[in-house]
mmCIF file of N, CA, C and O in Angstrom:
data_model
loop_
_atom_site.group_PDB
_atom_site.id
_atom_site.type_symbol
_atom_site.label_atom_id
_atom_site.label_comp_id
_atom_site.label_asym_id
_atom_site.label_seq_id
_atom_site.Cartn_x
_atom_site.Cartn_y
_atom_site.Cartn_z
ATOM 1 N N UNK A 1 12.567 -24.632 -14.295
ATOM 2 C CA UNK A 1 11.694 -23.462 -14.719
ATOM 3 C C UNK A 1 10.916 -22.972 -13.446
ATOM 4 O O UNK A 1 10.781 -21.741 -13.325
ATOM 5 N N UNK A 2 10.399 -23.830 -12.674
ATOM 6 C CA UNK A 2 9.716 -23.401 -11.482
ATOM 7 C C UNK A 2 10.455 -22.656 -10.547
ATOM 8 O O UNK A 2 10.003 -21.649 -9.891
ATOM 9 N N UNK A 3 11.795 -23.065 -10.559
ATOM 10 C CA UNK A 3 12.710 -22.226 -9.567
ATOM 11 C C UNK A 3 12.833 -20.851 -10.044
ATOM 12 O O UNK A 3 12.851 -19.770 -9.345
ATOM 13 N N UNK A 4 13.047 -20.669 -11.464
ATOM 14 C CA UNK A 4 13.187 -19.322 -12.037
ATOM 15 C C UNK A 4 11.865 -18.469 -11.784
ATOM 16 O O UNK A 4 11.998 -17.243 -11.440
ATOM 17 N N UNK A 5 10.757 -19.028 -11.946
ATOM 18 C CA UNK A 5 9.519 -18.343 -11.568
ATOM 19 C C UNK A 5 9.373 -17.948 -10.168
ATOM 20 O O UNK A 5 8.970 -16.757 -9.840
ATOM 21 N N UNK A 6 9.845 -18.861 -9.250
ATOM 22 C CA UNK A 6 9.758 -18.552 -7.758
ATOM 23 C C UNK A 6 10.738 -17.365 -7.523
ATOM 24 O O UNK A 6 10.380 -16.499 -6.770
ATOM 25 N N UNK A 7 11.853 -17.418 -8.169
ATOM 26 C CA UNK A 7 12.866 -16.273 -7.966
ATOM 27 C C UNK A 7 12.263 -14.985 -8.456
ATOM 28 O O UNK A 7 12.455 -13.912 -7.872
ATOM 29 N N UNK A 8 11.693 -15.071 -9.603
ATOM 30 C CA UNK A 8 11.039 -13.761 -10.294
ATOM 31 C C UNK A 8 10.024 -13.364 -9.305
ATOM 32 O O UNK A 8 9.836 -12.031 -9.105
ATOM 33 N N UNK A 9 9.151 -14.131 -8.756
ATOM 34 C CA UNK A 9 8.123 -13.640 -7.969
ATOM 35 C C UNK A 9 8.726 -13.139 -6.582
ATOM 36 O O UNK A 9 8.249 -12.130 -6.089
ATOM 37 N N UNK A 10 9.762 -13.781 -6.067
ATOM 38 C CA UNK A 10 10.359 -13.269 -4.820
ATOM 39 C C UNK A 10 10.903 -11.892 -5.181
ATOM 40 O O UNK A 10 10.830 -10.960 -4.284
ATOM 41 N N UNK A 11 11.563 -11.703 -6.167
ATOM 42 C CA UNK A 11 12.192 -10.482 -6.550
ATOM 43 C C UNK A 11 11.186 -9.292 -6.664
ATOM 44 O O UNK A 11 11.332 -8.216 -6.175
ATOM 45 N N UNK A 12 10.056 -9.640 -7.315
ATOM 46 C CA UNK A 12 9.028 -8.708 -7.421
ATOM 47 C C UNK A 12 8.313 -8.329 -6.138
ATOM 48 O O UNK A 12 8.069 -7.165 -5.785
ATOM 49 N N UNK A 13 8.205 -9.300 -5.274
ATOM 50 C CA UNK A 13 7.605 -9.105 -3.962
ATOM 51 C C UNK A 13 8.520 -8.265 -3.142
ATOM 52 O O UNK A 13 8.104 -7.278 -2.489
ATOM 53 N N UNK A 14 9.878 -8.520 -3.148
ATOM 54 C CA UNK A 14 10.814 -7.723 -2.551
ATOM 55 C C UNK A 14 10.774 -6.307 -2.928
ATOM 56 O O UNK A 14 10.844 -5.319 -2.143
ATOM 57 N N UNK A 15 10.650 -6.049 -4.198
ATOM 58 C CA UNK A 15 10.672 -4.617 -4.838
ATOM 59 C C UNK A 15 9.435 -3.944 -4.285
ATOM 60 O O UNK A 15 9.443 -2.833 -3.899
ATOM 61 N N UNK A 16 8.204 -4.671 -4.270
ATOM 62 C CA UNK A 16 7.030 -4.168 -3.879
ATOM 63 C C UNK A 16 7.169 -3.657 -2.382
ATOM 64 O O UNK A 16 6.660 -2.675 -1.980
ATOM 65 N N UNK A 17 7.657 -4.575 -1.540
ATOM 66 C CA UNK A 17 7.834 -4.245 -0.129
ATOM 67 C C UNK A 17 8.760 -2.935 0.007
ATOM 68 O O UNK A 17 8.347 -2.154 0.803
ATOM 69 N N UNK A 18 9.859 -2.942 -0.710
ATOM 70 C CA UNK A 18 10.714 -1.726 -0.556
ATOM 71 C C UNK A 18 9.963 -0.552 -1.014
ATOM 72 O O UNK A 18 10.139 0.542 -0.313
ATOM 73 N N UNK A 19 9.163 -0.545 -2.128
ATOM 74 C CA UNK A 19 8.424 0.636 -2.498
ATOM 75 C C UNK A 19 7.485 1.045 -1.363
ATOM 76 O O UNK A 19 7.352 2.314 -1.107
ATOM 77 N N UNK A 20 6.702 0.167 -0.682
ATOM 78 C CA UNK A 20 5.847 0.493 0.365
ATOM 79 C C UNK A 20 6.691 1.097 1.447
ATOM 80 O O UNK A 20 6.223 2.141 1.968
ATOM 81 N N UNK A 21 7.872 0.537 1.865
ATOM 82 C CA UNK A 21 8.611 1.200 2.921
ATOM 83 C C UNK A 21 8.989 2.534 2.591
ATOM 84 O O UNK A 21 8.965 3.554 3.414
ATOM 85 N N UNK A 22 9.402 2.783 1.235
ATOM 86 C CA UNK A 22 9.739 4.060 0.769
ATOM 87 C C UNK A 22 8.656 5.121 0.899
ATOM 88 O O UNK A 22 8.817 6.184 1.329
ATOM 89 N N UNK A 23 7.479 4.631 0.566
ATOM 90 C CA UNK A 23 6.268 5.521 0.568
ATOM 91 C C UNK A 23 5.921 5.859 2.130
ATOM 92 O O UNK A 23 5.592 6.987 2.457
ATOM 93 N N UNK A 24 6.000 4.926 2.997
ATOM 94 C CA UNK A 24 5.819 5.148 4.420
ATOM 95 C C UNK A 24 6.825 6.194 4.916
ATOM 96 O O UNK A 24 6.522 7.109 5.633
ATOM 97 N N UNK A 25 8.128 6.028 4.596
ATOM 98 C CA UNK A 25 9.085 6.906 5.039
ATOM 99 C C UNK A 25 8.913 8.274 4.455
ATOM 100 O O UNK A 25 9.086 9.325 5.163
ATOM 101 N N UNK A 26 8.462 8.410 3.233
ATOM 102 C CA UNK A 26 8.147 9.765 2.583
ATOM 103 C C UNK A 26 6.985 10.303 3.367
ATOM 104 O O UNK A 26 7.010 11.565 3.583
ATOM 105 N N UNK A 27 5.970 9.517 3.722
ATOM 106 C CA UNK A 27 4.801 10.018 4.521
ATOM 107 C C UNK A 27 5.251 10.656 5.817
ATOM 108 O O UNK A 27 4.833 11.668 6.236
ATOM 109 N N UNK A 28 6.212 9.842 6.488
ATOM 110 C CA UNK A 28 6.646 10.295 7.689
ATOM 111 C C UNK A 28 7.420 11.619 7.628
ATOM 112 O O UNK A 28 7.256 12.556 8.464
ATOM 113 N N UNK A 29 8.230 11.767 6.566
ATOM 114 C CA UNK A 29 8.976 13.012 6.236
ATOM 115 C C UNK A 29 7.925 14.176 6.127
ATOM 116 O O UNK A 29 8.221 15.224 6.617
ATOM 117 N N UNK A 30 6.882 13.850 5.434
ATOM 118 C CA UNK A 30 5.833 14.946 5.190
ATOM 119 C C UNK A 30 5.214 15.431 6.588
ATOM 120 O O UNK A 30 5.032 16.596 6.650
ATOM 121 N N UNK A 31 5.024 14.460 7.393
ATOM 122 C CA UNK A 31 4.499 14.858 8.658
ATOM 123 C C UNK A 31 5.495 15.689 9.425
ATOM 124 O O UNK A 31 5.123 16.727 10.081
ATOM 125 N N UNK A 32 6.830 15.283 9.422
ATOM 126 C CA UNK A 32 7.788 16.093 10.199
ATOM 127 C C UNK A 32 7.878 17.405 9.613
ATOM 128 O O UNK A 32 8.181 18.394 10.315
ATOM 129 N N UNK A 33 7.662 17.658 8.291
ATOM 130 C CA UNK A 33 7.751 18.847 7.599
ATOM 131 C C UNK A 33 6.563 19.705 7.770
ATOM 132 O O UNK A 33 6.435 20.884 7.346
ATOM 133 N N UNK A 34 5.569 19.151 8.440
ATOM 134 C CA UNK A 34 4.291 19.843 8.561
ATOM 135 C C UNK A 34 3.402 19.867 7.424
ATOM 136 O O UNK A 34 2.436 20.626 7.355
ATOM 137 N N UNK A 35 3.673 19.017 6.390
ATOM 138 C CA UNK A 35 2.853 19.090 5.232
ATOM 139 C C UNK A 35 1.604 18.158 5.310
ATOM 140 O O UNK A 35 0.667 18.322 4.538
ATOM 141 N N UNK A 36 1.697 17.201 6.322
ATOM 142 C CA UNK A 36 0.513 16.322 6.613
ATOM 143 C C UNK A 36 0.234 16.504 8.076
ATOM 144 O O UNK A 36 1.052 16.426 8.852
ATOM 145 N N UNK A 37 -1.032 16.557 8.323
ATOM 146 C CA UNK A 37 -1.438 16.864 9.832
ATOM 147 C C UNK A 37 -1.302 15.589 10.644
ATOM 148 O O UNK A 37 -0.950 15.575 11.895
ATOM 149 N N UNK A 38 -1.651 14.460 10.055
ATOM 150 C CA UNK A 38 -1.594 13.200 10.894
ATOM 151 C C UNK A 38 -1.165 11.948 10.027
ATOM 152 O O UNK A 38 -1.248 12.047 8.815
ATOM 153 N N UNK A 39 -0.867 10.934 10.726
ATOM 154 C CA UNK A 39 -0.358 9.670 10.006
ATOM 155 C C UNK A 39 -1.486 9.019 9.426
ATOM 156 O O UNK A 39 -1.357 8.327 8.403
ATOM 157 N N UNK A 40 -2.754 9.156 9.897
ATOM 158 C CA UNK A 40 -3.870 8.552 9.362
ATOM 159 C C UNK A 40 -4.118 8.966 7.905
ATOM 160 O O UNK A 40 -4.466 8.154 7.074
ATOM 161 N N UNK A 41 -3.855 10.248 7.629
ATOM 162 C CA UNK A 41 -4.014 10.847 6.266
ATOM 163 C C UNK A 41 -3.009 10.036 5.374
ATOM 164 O O UNK A 41 -3.361 9.689 4.216
ATOM 165 N N UNK A 42 -1.715 9.820 5.761
ATOM 166 C CA UNK A 42 -0.779 9.137 5.069
ATOM 167 C C UNK A 42 -1.267 7.661 4.769
ATOM 168 O O UNK A 42 -1.127 7.254 3.624
ATOM 169 N N UNK A 43 -1.601 7.048 5.832
ATOM 170 C CA UNK A 43 -2.033 5.681 5.673
ATOM 171 C C UNK A 43 -3.282 5.488 4.805
ATOM 172 O O UNK A 43 -3.419 4.551 3.985
ATOM 173 N N UNK A 44 -4.190 6.413 4.874
ATOM 174 C CA UNK A 44 -5.386 6.413 4.014
ATOM 175 C C UNK A 44 -4.956 6.646 2.449
ATOM 176 O O UNK A 44 -5.433 5.839 1.638
ATOM 177 N N UNK A 45 -3.896 7.384 2.324
ATOM 178 C CA UNK A 45 -3.410 7.532 0.872
ATOM 179 C C UNK A 45 -2.879 6.209 0.376
ATOM 180 O O UNK A 45 -3.013 5.725 -0.799
ATOM 181 N N UNK A 46 -1.991 5.539 1.238
ATOM 182 C CA UNK A 46 -1.356 4.375 0.830
ATOM 183 C C UNK A 46 -2.331 3.244 0.622
ATOM 184 O O UNK A 46 -2.264 2.504 -0.341
ATOM 185 N N UNK A 47 -3.376 3.176 1.443
ATOM 186 C CA UNK A 47 -4.464 2.100 1.382
ATOM 187 C C UNK A 47 -5.242 2.344 0.010
ATOM 188 O O UNK A 47 -5.472 1.429 -0.652
ATOM 189 N N UNK A 48 -5.462 3.583 -0.195
ATOM 190 C CA UNK A 48 -6.221 3.970 -1.434
ATOM 191 C C UNK A 48 -5.465 3.518 -2.750
ATOM 192 O O UNK A 48 -5.985 2.984 -3.600
ATOM 193 N N UNK A 49 -4.100 3.756 -2.716
ATOM 194 C CA UNK A 49 -3.286 3.402 -3.739
ATOM 195 C C UNK A 49 -3.110 1.905 -3.966
ATOM 196 O O UNK A 49 -3.133 1.433 -5.047
ATOM 197 N N UNK A 50 -2.958 1.113 -2.938
ATOM 198 C CA UNK A 50 -2.698 -0.275 -3.013
ATOM 199 C C UNK A 50 -3.815 -1.256 -2.741
ATOM 200 O O UNK A 50 -3.684 -2.392 -3.069
ATOM 201 N N UNK A 51 -5.008 -0.722 -2.254
ATOM 202 C CA UNK A 51 -6.101 -1.676 -1.987
ATOM 203 C C UNK A 51 -6.591 -2.397 -3.135
ATOM 204 O O UNK A 51 -6.733 -3.551 -3.026
ATOM 205 N N UNK A 52 -6.712 -1.776 -4.219
ATOM 206 C CA UNK A 52 -7.271 -2.474 -5.331
ATOM 207 C C UNK A 52 -6.116 -2.632 -6.414
ATOM 208 O O UNK A 52 -6.413 -2.792 -7.727
ATOM 209 N N UNK A 53 -4.866 -2.491 -6.002
ATOM 210 C CA UNK A 53 -3.751 -2.507 -7.001
ATOM 211 C C UNK A 53 -3.616 -3.868 -7.567
ATOM 212 O O UNK A 53 -3.911 -4.913 -7.048
ATOM 213 N N UNK A 54 -2.988 -3.871 -8.692
ATOM 214 C CA UNK A 54 -2.694 -5.158 -9.385
ATOM 215 C C UNK A 54 -1.528 -5.894 -8.646
ATOM 216 O O UNK A 54 -0.511 -5.239 -8.367
ATOM 217 N N UNK A 55 -1.733 -7.173 -8.416
ATOM 218 C CA UNK A 55 -0.647 -7.918 -7.884
ATOM 219 C C UNK A 55 0.179 -8.685 -8.971
ATOM 220 O O UNK A 55 -0.473 -9.281 -9.827
ATOM 221 N N UNK A 56 1.444 -8.362 -9.121
ATOM 222 C CA UNK A 56 2.252 -9.023 -10.108
ATOM 223 C C UNK A 56 2.800 -10.313 -9.613
ATOM 224 O O UNK A 56 3.244 -10.411 -8.470
ATOM 225 N N UNK A 57 2.856 -11.322 -10.444
ATOM 226 C CA UNK A 57 3.537 -12.587 -10.064
ATOM 227 C C UNK A 57 4.805 -12.919 -10.863
ATOM 228 O O UNK A 57 5.001 -12.511 -11.884
#
């Protein structure tokens, strides 16, 4: 059972990492399109979204 929980945790962690990567890439695309003036704005938005976010196990 511990192995199953570890696998579930790892899967959830991998999904969260992928979501963050996708959000960063979307932010970079916004910068390239001129929709965002600087990368700090993008990072601030990500930090705001995830700073107090719930961590799933």
